[in-house]
C-alpha angles and dihedrals in degrees: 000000000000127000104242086203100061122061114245117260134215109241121187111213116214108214137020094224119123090271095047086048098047092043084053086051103048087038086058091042085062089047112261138146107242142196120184113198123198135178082218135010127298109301106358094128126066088330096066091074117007131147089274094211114117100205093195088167108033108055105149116159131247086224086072119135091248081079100073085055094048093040096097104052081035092063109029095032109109084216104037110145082224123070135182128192111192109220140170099270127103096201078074102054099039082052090047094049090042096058094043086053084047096057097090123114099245092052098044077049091054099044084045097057086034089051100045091051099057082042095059082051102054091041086066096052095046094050087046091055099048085042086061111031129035110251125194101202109121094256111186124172091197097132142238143274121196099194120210125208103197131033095240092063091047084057090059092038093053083047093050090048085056096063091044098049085048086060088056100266117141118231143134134214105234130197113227089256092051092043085050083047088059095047120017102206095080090068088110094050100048099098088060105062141054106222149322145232113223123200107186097186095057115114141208130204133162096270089201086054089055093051094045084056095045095051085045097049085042103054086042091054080048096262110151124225127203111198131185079025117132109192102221108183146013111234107217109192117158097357090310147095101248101180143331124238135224137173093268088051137275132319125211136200139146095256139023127210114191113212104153098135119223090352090065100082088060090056100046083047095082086052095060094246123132111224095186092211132126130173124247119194122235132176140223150204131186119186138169112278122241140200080269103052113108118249091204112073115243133204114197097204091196086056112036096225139125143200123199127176102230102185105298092343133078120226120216126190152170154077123131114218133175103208108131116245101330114142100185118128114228113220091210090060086045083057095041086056086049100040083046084054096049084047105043090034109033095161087061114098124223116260132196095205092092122146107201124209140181117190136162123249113205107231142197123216081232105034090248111126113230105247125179138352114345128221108292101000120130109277090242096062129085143177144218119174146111109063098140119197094350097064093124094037089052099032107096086041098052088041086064101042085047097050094034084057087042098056087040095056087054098044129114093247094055096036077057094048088050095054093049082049098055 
């Protein structure tokens, strides 16, 4: 909660995702005045539509060295569930070489413990959240299977297991009969995969619900809100940034956090700082949930796709394309989600009743969110971005390292240690 000892701040808030609502959130529980600014309304962007599952406890990265056997069939396959558009943008290729470089053991090891740190975080404020205030947003603890096709990739998954659960997760191997066993609605689909990894204790909830209620339990508590409103520059005056405009004028506040998701990369750029995040693409469906639809939430890792109960719908999702900032929905990845439901769930029946969605994850080359202020940029502004595909399961974690590094820059002891440096 708030230091008594320091006066409260404004800080403008750059984005009405879930991470820019739950920054806003964490920011007014320490005591501070806050604005959120968004091009749109709260969670419109990559939060309207997401996966829905919050794998607190299984966060391994896509830069894992199993990419470098699936990259071929990733890239050449008509229906690879990974797709790559060359264009004429180097922000592309510098991201694309990143994450390849990024695709060694040590370095998935270190993003896992890393991962499952700032999880374990942002658990705890979620849980926190839904503890206090009464949330509508369709919250289940059920579980989670991450099915495997081959056996070579249940080796590395059970390898992987192994480090998380050395890092106190709880999860179990489980042979196709035992996973059916968990949920089942696979039991159609036993006969198609080796093996699974099962993490009882992993949760689901309707991410656009959370922020609804965010943005409701925020402008009750005098939080204010500026919708339809794209932030198009950082104004930089004496070593600081002074203001942002808009096109209704500019806004001003002590202190800035950038969580703009995959477009805030684009803003920081004029300033000289490098945001290492790039969108990919990813695709939904939400229908209607029958007697058939798992109650467990299931990741198919070949894939890449996942399935999560939020309240009587079922949540699909899926898909990784880099394709630049490109927000179409392709009918035939609307079929292939579809096609992936009538294979993983037989018993389902087709319904007609799909709401299609295509959103951008803001992604790091590594996996590791940016959080804070970055190297060289003016000590009032912050940032909170690149959380891939875990925003929502980050979200409420990042939003308290953020705001906790916010309130000490501005503290009396730091604004001491500035002076002596001077």
């Amino acid at each position: 909660m708030h230091n008594r000892s320091q006066p409260p701040l404004h800080v403008c808030v750059l984005g009405a995702g879930i991470v820019g609502l739950a920054t806003a959130w964490q920011l007014l529980r320490d005591g501070h005045a806050v604005t959120v600014v968004d091009s749109a309304q709260a969670g419109s962007g990559a939060s309207a539509a997401n996966g829905a599952q919050l794998s607190y406890a299984y966060v391994q990265p896509l830069a894992d060295p199993g990419i470098w056997r699936q990259l071929p069939k990733l890239l050449l396959a008509s229906d690879s569930p990974l797709k790559l558009r060359p264009q004429m943008d180097p922000q592309q290729w510098a991201w694309g070489l990143q994450f390849l470089a990024a695709c060694r053991t040590s370095v998935s090891a270190n993003t896992t413990t890393a991962l499952l740190t700032l999880a374990a975080e942002s658990r705890a404020g979620f849980e926190r959240l839904l503890a206090q205030e009464n949330i509508d947003c369709d919250f289940s603890t059920t579980g989670k299977l991450v099915l495997h096709s081959d056996e070579a990739g249940f080796a590395a998954a059970r390898r992987q297991m192994d480090l998380q659960r050395a890092l106190g997760t709880v999860q179990h191997a489980l042979s196709p009969t035992e996973a059916v066993a968990v949920e089942p609605a696979l039991s159609g689909y036993a006969e198609r995969f080796a093996g699974a990894i099962h993490t009882p204790g992993e949760c689901a909830a309707d991410c656009f619900k959370v922020c609804q209620e965010l943005q409701r339990l925020l402008q009750a508590r005098g939080v204010r809100f500026i919708f339809n409103t794209p932030v198009t520059r950082l104004v930089h005056s004496k070593a600081r940034i002074s203001s942002v405009e808009t096109p209704t004028g500019a806004l001003e506040a002590d202190a800035f956090v950038v969580a703009l998701g995959s477009a805030s990369q684009a803003l920081a750029r004029p300033l000289g700082l490098n945001v290492p995040v790039y969108p990919l693409k990813g695709y939904s469906i939400t229908l209607p949930a029958t007697a058939a639809s798992p109650r467990v939430n299931v990741t198919d890792v070949a894939r890449k796709v996942v399935f999560a109960r939020i309240g009587e719908r079922l949540r699909v999702a899926g898909m990784a394309e880099l394709v630049g900032h490109d927000r179409t929905i392709d009918p035939g990845r609307i079929q292939s989600l579809l096609a992936s439901v009538r294979d993983v769930f037989p018993q389902m029946e087709p319904s007609a009743e799909v709401s299609p969605w295509a959103g951008l994850r803001p992604a790091t080359p590594t996996g590791l969110p940016v959080l804070g202020r970055l190297r060289g940029s003016p000590p009032n502004l912050f940032f909170n971005t690149g959380h891939g595909a875990l925003g929502f399961t980050l979200a409420f974690g990042s939003a308290e390292r953020v705001a906790r590094e916010l309130s000490a820059s501005f503290s009396p002891a730091a604004a001491g240690l500035a002076a002596c440096s001077v």
